[in-house]
mmCIF file with all atom_site columns, C-alpha atoms in Angstrom:
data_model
loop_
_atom_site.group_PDB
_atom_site.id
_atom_site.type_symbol
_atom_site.label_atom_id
_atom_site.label_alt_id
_atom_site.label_comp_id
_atom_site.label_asym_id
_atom_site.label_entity_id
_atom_site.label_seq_id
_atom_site.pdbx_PDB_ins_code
_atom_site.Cartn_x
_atom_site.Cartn_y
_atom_site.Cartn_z
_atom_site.occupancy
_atom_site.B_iso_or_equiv
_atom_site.pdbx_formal_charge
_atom_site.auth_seq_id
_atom_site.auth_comp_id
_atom_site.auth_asym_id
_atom_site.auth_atom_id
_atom_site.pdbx_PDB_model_num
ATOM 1  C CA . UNK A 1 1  ? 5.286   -13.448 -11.514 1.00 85.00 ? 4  UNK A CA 1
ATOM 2  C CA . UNK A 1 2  ? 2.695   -11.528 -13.236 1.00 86.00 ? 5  UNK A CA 1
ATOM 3  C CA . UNK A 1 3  ? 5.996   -9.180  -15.273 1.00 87.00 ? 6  UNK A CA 1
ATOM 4  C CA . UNK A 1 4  ? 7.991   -12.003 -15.740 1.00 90.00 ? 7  UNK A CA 1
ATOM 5  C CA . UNK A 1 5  ? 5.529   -13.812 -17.969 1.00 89.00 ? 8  UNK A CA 1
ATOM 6  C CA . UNK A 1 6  ? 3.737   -10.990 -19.085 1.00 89.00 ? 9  UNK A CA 1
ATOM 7  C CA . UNK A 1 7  ? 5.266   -7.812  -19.281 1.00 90.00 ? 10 UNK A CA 1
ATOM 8  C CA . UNK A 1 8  ? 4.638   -4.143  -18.452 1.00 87.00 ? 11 UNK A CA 1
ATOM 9  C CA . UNK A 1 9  ? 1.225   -5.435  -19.043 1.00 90.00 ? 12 UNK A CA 1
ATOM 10 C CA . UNK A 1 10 ? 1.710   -8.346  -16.452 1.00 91.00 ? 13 UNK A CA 1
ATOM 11 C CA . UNK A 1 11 ? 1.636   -5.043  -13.956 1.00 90.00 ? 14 UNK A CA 1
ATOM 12 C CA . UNK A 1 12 ? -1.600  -3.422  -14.592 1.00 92.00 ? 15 UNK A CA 1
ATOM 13 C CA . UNK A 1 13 ? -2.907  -6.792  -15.154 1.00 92.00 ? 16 UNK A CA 1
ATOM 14 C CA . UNK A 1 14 ? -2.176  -7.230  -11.237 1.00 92.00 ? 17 UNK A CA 1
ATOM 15 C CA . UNK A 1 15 ? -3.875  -4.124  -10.439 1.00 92.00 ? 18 UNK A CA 1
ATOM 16 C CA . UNK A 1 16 ? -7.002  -4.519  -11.716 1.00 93.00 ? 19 UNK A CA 1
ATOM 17 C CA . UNK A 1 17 ? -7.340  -7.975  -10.715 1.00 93.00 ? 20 UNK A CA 1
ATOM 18 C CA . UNK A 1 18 ? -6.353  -6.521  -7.120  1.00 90.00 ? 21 UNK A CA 1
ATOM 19 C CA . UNK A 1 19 ? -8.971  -3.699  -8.087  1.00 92.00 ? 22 UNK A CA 1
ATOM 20 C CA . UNK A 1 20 ? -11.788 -6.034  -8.905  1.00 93.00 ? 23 UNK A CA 1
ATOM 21 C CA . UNK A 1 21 ? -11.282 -7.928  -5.617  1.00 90.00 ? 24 UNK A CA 1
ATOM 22 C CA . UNK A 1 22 ? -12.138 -4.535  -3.686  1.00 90.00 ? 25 UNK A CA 1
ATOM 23 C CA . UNK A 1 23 ? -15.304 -4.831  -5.148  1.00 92.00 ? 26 UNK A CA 1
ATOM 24 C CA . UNK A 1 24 ? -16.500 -8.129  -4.783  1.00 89.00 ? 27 UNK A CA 1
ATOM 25 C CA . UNK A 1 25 ? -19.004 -9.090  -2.083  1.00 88.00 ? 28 UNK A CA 1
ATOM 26 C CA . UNK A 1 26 ? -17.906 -9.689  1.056   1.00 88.00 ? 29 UNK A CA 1
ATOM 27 C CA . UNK A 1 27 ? -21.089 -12.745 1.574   1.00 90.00 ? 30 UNK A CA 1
ATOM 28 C CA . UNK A 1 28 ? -23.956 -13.947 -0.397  1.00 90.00 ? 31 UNK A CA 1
ATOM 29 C CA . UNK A 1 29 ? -27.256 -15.588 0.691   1.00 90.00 ? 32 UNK A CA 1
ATOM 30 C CA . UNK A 1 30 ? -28.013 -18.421 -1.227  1.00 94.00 ? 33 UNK A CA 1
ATOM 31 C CA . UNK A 1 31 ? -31.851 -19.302 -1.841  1.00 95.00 ? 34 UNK A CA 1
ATOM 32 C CA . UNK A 1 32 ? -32.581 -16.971 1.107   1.00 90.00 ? 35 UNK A CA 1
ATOM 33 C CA . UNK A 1 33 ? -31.116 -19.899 3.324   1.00 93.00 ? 36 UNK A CA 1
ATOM 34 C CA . UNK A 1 34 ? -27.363 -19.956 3.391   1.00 92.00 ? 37 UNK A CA 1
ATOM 35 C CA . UNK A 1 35 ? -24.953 -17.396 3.716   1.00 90.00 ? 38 UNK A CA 1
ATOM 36 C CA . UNK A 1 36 ? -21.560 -17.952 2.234   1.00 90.00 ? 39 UNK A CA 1
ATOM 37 C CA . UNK A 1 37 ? -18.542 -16.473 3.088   1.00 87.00 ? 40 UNK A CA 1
ATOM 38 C CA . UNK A 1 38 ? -15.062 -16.404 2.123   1.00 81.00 ? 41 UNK A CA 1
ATOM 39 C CA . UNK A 1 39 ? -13.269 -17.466 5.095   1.00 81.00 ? 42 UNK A CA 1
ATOM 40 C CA . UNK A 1 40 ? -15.790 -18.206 7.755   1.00 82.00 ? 43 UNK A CA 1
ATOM 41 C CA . UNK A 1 41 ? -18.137 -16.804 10.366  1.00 83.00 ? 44 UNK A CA 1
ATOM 42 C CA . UNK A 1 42 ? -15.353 -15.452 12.195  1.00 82.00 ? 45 UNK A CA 1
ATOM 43 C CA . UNK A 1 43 ? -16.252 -14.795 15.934  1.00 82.00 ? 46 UNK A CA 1
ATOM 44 C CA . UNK A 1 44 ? -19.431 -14.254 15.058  1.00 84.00 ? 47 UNK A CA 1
ATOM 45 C CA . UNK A 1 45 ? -19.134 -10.422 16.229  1.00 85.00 ? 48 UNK A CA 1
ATOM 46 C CA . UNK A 1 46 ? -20.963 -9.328  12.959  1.00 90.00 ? 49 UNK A CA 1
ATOM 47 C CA . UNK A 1 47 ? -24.498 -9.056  11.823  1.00 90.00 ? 50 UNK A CA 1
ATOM 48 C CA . UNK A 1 48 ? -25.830 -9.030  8.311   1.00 88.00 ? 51 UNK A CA 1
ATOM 49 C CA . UNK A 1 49 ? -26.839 -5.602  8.364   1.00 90.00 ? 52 UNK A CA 1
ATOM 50 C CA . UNK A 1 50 ? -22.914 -5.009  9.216   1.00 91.00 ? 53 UNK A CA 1
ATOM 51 C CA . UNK A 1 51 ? -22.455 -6.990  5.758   1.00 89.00 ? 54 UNK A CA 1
ATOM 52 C CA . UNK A 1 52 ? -24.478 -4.332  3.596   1.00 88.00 ? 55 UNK A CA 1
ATOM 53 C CA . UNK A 1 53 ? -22.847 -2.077  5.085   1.00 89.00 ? 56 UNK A CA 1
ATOM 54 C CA . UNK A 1 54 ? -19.547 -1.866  4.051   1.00 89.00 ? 57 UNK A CA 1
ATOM 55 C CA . UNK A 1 55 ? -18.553 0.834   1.659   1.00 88.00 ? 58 UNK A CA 1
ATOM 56 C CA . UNK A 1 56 ? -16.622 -0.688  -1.747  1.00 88.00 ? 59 UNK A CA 1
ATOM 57 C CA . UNK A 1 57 ? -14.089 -0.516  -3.401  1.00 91.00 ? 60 UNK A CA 1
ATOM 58 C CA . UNK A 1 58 ? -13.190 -2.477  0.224   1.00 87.00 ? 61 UNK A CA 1
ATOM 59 C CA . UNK A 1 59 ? -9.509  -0.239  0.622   1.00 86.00 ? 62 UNK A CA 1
ATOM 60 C CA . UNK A 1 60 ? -6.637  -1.282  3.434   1.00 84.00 ? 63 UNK A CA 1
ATOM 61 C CA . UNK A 1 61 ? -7.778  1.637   6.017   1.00 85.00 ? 64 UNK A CA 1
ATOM 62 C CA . UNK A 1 62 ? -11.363 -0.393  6.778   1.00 83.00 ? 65 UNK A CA 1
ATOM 63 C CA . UNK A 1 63 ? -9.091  -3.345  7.958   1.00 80.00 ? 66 UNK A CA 1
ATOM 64 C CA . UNK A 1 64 ? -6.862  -0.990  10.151  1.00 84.00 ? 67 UNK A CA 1
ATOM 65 C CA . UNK A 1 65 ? -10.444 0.354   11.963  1.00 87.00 ? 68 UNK A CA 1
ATOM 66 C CA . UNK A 1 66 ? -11.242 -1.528  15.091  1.00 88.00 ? 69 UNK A CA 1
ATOM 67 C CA . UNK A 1 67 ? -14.407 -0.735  14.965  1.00 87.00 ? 70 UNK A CA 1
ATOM 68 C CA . UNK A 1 68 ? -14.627 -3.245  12.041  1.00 87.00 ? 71 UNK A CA 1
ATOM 69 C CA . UNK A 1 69 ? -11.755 -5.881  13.011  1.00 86.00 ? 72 UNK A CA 1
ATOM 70 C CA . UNK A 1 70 ? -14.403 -8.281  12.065  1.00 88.00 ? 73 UNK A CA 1
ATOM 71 C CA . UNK A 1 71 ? -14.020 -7.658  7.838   1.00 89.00 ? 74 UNK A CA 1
ATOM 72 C CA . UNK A 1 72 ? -10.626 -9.255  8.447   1.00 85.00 ? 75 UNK A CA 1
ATOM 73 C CA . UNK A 1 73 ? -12.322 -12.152 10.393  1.00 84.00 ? 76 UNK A CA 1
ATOM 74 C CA . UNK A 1 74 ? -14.746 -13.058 7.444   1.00 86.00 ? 77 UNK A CA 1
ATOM 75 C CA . UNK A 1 75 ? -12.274 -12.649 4.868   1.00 85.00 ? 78 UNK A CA 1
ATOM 76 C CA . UNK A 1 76 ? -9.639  -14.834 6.578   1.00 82.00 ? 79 UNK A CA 1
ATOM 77 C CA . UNK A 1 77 ? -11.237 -17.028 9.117   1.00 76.00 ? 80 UNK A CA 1
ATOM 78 C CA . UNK A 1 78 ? -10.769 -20.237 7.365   1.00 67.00 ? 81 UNK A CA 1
ATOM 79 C CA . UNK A 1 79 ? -10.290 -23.685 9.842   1.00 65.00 ? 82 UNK A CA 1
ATOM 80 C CA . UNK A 1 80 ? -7.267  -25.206 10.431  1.00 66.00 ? 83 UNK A CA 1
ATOM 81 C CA . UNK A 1 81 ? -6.403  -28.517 12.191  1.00 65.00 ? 84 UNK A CA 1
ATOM 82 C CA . UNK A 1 82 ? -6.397  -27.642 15.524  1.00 58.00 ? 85 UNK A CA 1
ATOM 83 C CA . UNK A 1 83 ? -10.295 -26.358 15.045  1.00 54.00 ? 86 UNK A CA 1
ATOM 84 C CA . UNK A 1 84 ? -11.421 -29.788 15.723  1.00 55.00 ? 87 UNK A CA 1
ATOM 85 C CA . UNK A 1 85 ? -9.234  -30.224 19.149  1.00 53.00 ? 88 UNK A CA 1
ATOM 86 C CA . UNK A 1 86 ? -10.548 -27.177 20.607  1.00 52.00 ? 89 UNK A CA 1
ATOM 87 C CA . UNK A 1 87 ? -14.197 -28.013 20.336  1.00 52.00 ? 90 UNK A CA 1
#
């Protein structure tokens, strides 16, 4: 969509929005009281020290590393209907 209404520049337009993604924060803490995320807590197997840690740009081989399965979780975690029948 991004060539067809803009070009060759419609291309690296994608990119760098892609690139500025990989550097966003994965949470923030709000007034030292809430912590947002994108998609949810997850499981919960995660700690905020877990958070900090997490090297940017945020590239596809730190999703594909068990070790940190739970990156995935934040980022994609969001509720669905059935959330409220499994309770």
């Amino acid at each position: 969509e991004c060539i067809t209404r803009l070009g060759e520049f419609g291309g690296k337009l994608f990119d760098l929005v892609h690139k500025t993604f990989d550097m966003l924060p994965l949470a923030c803490l709000v007034a030292s009281k809430a912590l947002v995320v994108h998609g949810g807590l997850g499981d919960g197997g995660w700690k905020i020290g877990d958070l900090l840690n997490v090297k940017r740009p945020l590239l596809e081989d730190q999703f594909a590393d068990p070790e940190k399965y739970w990156i995935n979780s934040i980022l994609w975690s969001d509720p669905i209907e059935d959330d409220d029948r499994n309770s």
